[in-house]
mmCIF file with all atom_site columns, C-alpha atoms in Angstrom:
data_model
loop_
_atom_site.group_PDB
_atom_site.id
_atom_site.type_symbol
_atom_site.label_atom_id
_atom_site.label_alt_id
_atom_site.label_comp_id
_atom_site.label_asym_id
_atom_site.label_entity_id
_atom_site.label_seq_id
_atom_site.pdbx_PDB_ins_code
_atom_site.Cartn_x
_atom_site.Cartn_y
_atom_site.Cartn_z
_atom_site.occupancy
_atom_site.B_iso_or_equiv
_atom_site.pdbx_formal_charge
_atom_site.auth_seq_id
_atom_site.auth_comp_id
_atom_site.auth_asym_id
_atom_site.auth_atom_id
_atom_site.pdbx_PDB_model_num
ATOM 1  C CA . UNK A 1 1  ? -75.079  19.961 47.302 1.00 41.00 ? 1  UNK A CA 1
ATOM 2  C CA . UNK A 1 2  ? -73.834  16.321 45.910 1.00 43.00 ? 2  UNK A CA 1
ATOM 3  C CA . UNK A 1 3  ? -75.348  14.943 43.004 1.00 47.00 ? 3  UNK A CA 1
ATOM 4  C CA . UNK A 1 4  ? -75.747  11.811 45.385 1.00 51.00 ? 4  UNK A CA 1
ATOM 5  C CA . UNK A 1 5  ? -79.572  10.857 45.676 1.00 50.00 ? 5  UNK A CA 1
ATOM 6  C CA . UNK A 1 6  ? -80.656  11.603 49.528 1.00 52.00 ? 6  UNK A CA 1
ATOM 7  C CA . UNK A 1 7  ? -81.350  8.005  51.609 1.00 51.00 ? 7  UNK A CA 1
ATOM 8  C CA . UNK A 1 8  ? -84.978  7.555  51.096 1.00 48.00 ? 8  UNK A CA 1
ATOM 9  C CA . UNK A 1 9  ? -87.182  7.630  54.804 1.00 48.00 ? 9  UNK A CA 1
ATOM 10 C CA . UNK A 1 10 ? -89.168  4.581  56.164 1.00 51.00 ? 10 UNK A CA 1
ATOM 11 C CA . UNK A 1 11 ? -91.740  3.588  53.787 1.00 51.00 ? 11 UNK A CA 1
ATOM 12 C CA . UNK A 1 12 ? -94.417  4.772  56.161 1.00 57.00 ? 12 UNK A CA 1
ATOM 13 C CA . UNK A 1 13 ? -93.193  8.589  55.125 1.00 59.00 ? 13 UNK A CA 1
ATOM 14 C CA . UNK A 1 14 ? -95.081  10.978 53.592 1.00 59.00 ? 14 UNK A CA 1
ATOM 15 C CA . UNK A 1 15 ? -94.401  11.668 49.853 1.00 73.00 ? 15 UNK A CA 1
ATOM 16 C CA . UNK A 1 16 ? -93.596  15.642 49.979 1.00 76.00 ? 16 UNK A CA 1
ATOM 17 C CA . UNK A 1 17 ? -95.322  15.754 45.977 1.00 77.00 ? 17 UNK A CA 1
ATOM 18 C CA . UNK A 1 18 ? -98.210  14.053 47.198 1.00 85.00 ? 18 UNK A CA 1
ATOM 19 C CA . UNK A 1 19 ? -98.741  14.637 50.604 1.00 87.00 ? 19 UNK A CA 1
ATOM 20 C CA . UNK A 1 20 ? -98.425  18.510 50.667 1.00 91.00 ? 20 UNK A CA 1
ATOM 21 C CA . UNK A 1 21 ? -99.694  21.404 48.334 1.00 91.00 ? 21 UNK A CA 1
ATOM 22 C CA . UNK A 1 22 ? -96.620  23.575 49.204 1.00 94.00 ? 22 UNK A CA 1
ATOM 23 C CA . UNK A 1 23 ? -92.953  23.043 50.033 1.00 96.00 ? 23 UNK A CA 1
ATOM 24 C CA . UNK A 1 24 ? -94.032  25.447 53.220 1.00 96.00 ? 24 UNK A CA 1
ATOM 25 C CA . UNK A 1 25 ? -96.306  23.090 54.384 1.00 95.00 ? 25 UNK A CA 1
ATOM 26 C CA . UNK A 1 26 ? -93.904  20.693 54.722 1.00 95.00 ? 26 UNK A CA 1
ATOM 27 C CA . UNK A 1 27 ? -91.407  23.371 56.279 1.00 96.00 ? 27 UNK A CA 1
ATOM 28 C CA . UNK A 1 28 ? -94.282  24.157 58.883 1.00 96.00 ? 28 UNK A CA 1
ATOM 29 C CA . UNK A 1 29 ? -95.910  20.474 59.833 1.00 94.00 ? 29 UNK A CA 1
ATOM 30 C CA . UNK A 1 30 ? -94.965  20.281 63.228 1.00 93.00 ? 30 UNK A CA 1
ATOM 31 C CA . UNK A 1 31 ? -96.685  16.439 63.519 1.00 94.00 ? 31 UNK A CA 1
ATOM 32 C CA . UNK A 1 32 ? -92.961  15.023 61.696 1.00 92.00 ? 32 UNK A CA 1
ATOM 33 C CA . UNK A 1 33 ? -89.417  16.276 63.647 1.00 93.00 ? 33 UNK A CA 1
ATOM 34 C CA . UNK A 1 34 ? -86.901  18.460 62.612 1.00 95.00 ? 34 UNK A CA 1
ATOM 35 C CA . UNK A 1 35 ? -84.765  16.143 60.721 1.00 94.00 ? 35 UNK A CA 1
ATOM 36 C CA . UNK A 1 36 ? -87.864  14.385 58.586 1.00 94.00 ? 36 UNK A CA 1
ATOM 37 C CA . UNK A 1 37 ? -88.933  17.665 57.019 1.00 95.00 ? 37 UNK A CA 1
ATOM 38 C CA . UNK A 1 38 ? -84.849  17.949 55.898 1.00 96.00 ? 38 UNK A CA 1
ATOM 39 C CA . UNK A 1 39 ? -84.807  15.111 54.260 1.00 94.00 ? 39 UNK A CA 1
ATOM 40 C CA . UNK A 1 40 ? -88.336  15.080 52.562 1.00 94.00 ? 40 UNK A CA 1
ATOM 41 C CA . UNK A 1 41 ? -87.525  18.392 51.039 1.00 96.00 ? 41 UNK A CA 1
ATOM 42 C CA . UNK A 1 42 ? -83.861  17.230 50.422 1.00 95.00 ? 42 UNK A CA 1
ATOM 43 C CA . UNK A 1 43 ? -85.693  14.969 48.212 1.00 93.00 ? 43 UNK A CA 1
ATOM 44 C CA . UNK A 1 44 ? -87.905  17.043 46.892 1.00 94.00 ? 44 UNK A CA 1
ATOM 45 C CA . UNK A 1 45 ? -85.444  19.417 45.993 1.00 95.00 ? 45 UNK A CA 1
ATOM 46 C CA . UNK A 1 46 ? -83.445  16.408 44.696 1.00 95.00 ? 46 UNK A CA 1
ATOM 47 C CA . UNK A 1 47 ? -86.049  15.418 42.673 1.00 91.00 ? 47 UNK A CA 1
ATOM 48 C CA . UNK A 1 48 ? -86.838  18.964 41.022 1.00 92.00 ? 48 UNK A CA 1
ATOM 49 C CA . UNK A 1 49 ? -83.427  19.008 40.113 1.00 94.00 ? 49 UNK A CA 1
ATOM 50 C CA . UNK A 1 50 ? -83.257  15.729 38.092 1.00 92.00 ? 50 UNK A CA 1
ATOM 51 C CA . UNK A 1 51 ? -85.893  16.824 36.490 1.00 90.00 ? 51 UNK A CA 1
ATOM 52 C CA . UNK A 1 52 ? -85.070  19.887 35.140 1.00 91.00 ? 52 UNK A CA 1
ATOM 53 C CA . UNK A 1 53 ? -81.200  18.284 34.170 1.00 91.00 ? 53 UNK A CA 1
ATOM 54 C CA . UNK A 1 54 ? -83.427  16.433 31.812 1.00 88.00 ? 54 UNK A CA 1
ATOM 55 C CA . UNK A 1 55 ? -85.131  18.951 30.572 1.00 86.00 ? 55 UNK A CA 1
ATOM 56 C CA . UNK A 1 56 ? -81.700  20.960 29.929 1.00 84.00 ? 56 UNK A CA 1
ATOM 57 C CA . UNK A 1 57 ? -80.399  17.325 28.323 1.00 84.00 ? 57 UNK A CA 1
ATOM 58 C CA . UNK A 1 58 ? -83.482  17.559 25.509 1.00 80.00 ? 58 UNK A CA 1
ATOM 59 C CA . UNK A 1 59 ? -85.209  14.302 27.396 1.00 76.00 ? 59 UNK A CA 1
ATOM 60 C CA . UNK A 1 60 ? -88.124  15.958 27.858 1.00 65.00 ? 60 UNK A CA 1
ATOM 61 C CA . UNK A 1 61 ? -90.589  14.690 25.174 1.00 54.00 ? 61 UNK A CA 1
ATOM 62 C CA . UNK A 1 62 ? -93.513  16.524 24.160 1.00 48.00 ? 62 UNK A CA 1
ATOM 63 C CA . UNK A 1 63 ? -95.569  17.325 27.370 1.00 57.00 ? 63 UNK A CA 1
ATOM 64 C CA . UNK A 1 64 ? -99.186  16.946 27.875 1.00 57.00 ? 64 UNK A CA 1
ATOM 65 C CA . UNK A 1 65 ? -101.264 19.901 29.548 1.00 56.00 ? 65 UNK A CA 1
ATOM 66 C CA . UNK A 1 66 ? -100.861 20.125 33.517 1.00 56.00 ? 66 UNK A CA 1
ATOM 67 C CA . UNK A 1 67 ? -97.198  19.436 33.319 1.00 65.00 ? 67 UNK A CA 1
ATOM 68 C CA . UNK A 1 68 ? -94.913  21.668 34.281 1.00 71.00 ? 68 UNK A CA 1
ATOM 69 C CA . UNK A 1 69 ? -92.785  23.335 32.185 1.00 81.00 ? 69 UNK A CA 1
ATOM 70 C CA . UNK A 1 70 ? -88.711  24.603 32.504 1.00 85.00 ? 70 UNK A CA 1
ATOM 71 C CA . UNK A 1 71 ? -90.011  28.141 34.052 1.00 88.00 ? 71 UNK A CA 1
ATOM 72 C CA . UNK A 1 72 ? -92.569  26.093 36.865 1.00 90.00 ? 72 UNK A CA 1
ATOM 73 C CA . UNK A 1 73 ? -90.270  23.588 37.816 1.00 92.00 ? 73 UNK A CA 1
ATOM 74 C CA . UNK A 1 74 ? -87.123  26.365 38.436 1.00 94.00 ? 74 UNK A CA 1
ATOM 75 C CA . UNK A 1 75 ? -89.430  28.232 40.755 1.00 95.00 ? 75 UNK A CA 1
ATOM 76 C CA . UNK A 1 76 ? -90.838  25.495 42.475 1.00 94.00 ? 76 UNK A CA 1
ATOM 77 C CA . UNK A 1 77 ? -87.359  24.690 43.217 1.00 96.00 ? 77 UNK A CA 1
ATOM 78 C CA . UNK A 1 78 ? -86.354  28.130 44.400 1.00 97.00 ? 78 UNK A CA 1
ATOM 79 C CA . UNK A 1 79 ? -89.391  27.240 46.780 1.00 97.00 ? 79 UNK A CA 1
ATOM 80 C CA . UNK A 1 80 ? -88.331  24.156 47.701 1.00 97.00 ? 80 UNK A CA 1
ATOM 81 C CA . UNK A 1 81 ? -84.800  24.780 48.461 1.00 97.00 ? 81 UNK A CA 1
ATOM 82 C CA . UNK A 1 82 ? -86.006  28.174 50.132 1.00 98.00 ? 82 UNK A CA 1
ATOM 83 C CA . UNK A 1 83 ? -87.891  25.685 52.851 1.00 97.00 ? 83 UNK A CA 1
ATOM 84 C CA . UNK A 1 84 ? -85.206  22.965 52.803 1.00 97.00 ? 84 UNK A CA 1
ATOM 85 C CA . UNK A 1 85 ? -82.724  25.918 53.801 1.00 97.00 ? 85 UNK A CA 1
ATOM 86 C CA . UNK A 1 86 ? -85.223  27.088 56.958 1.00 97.00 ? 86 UNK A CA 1
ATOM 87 C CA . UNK A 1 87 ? -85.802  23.701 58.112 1.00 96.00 ? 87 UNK A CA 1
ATOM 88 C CA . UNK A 1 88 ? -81.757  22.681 58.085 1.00 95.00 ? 88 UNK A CA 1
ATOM 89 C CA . UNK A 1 89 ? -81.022  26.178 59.938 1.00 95.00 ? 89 UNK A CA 1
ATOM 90 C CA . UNK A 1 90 ? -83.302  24.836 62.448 1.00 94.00 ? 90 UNK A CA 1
ATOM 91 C CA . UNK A 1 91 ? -81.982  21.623 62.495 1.00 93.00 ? 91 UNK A CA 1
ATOM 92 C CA . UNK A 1 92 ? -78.467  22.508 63.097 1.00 93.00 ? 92 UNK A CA 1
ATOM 93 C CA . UNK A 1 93 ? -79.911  25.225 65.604 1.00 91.00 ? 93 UNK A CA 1
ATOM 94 C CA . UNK A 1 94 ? -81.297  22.978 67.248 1.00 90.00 ? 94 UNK A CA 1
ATOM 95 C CA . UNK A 1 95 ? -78.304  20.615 67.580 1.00 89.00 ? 95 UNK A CA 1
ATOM 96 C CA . UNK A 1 96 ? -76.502  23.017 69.059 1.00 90.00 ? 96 UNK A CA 1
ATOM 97 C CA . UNK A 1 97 ? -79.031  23.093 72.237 1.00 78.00 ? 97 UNK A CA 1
#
């Protein structure tokens, strides 16, 4: 993985944060192809991961309650990247067809 920030979609695309309670849902929505789901949790993931660099840089200023802290945010990202890694092993299965 590059530290390069994935090529945001279309406007019209769903935010994965907002738009989905659980990196799986986005893995399994069968209403957006293949190769949207890879990038929405490429961003996602990319997004976790800037996050927690800050964190790990002392940026991260006194948090209210309901935000999530170092431990959440690593294992949301395990989940995250867990899903990004299905979806992009059946995108390049399905390239192969």
């Amino acid at each position: 993985m590059t530290d390069a920030q994935p090529d945001r979609l279309d406007a019209q695309a769903p935010d994965p944060r907002t738009q989905y309670d659980s990196p799986e849902s986005l893995a399994e929505d069968i209403t957006i192809d293949l190769q949207q789901r890879e990038m929405l949790l490429l961003e996602w993931k990319y997004d976790l991961e800037q996050r927690l660099a800050a964190i790990s840089e002392g940026m991260d200023a006194s948090t209210p309650d309901g935000i999530p802290d170092q431990s959440d945010l690593s294992a949301q990202l395990r989940r995250v990247t867990d899903a990004w890694d299905g979806v992009a092993a059946q995108v390049k299965l399905s390239a192969q067809s």
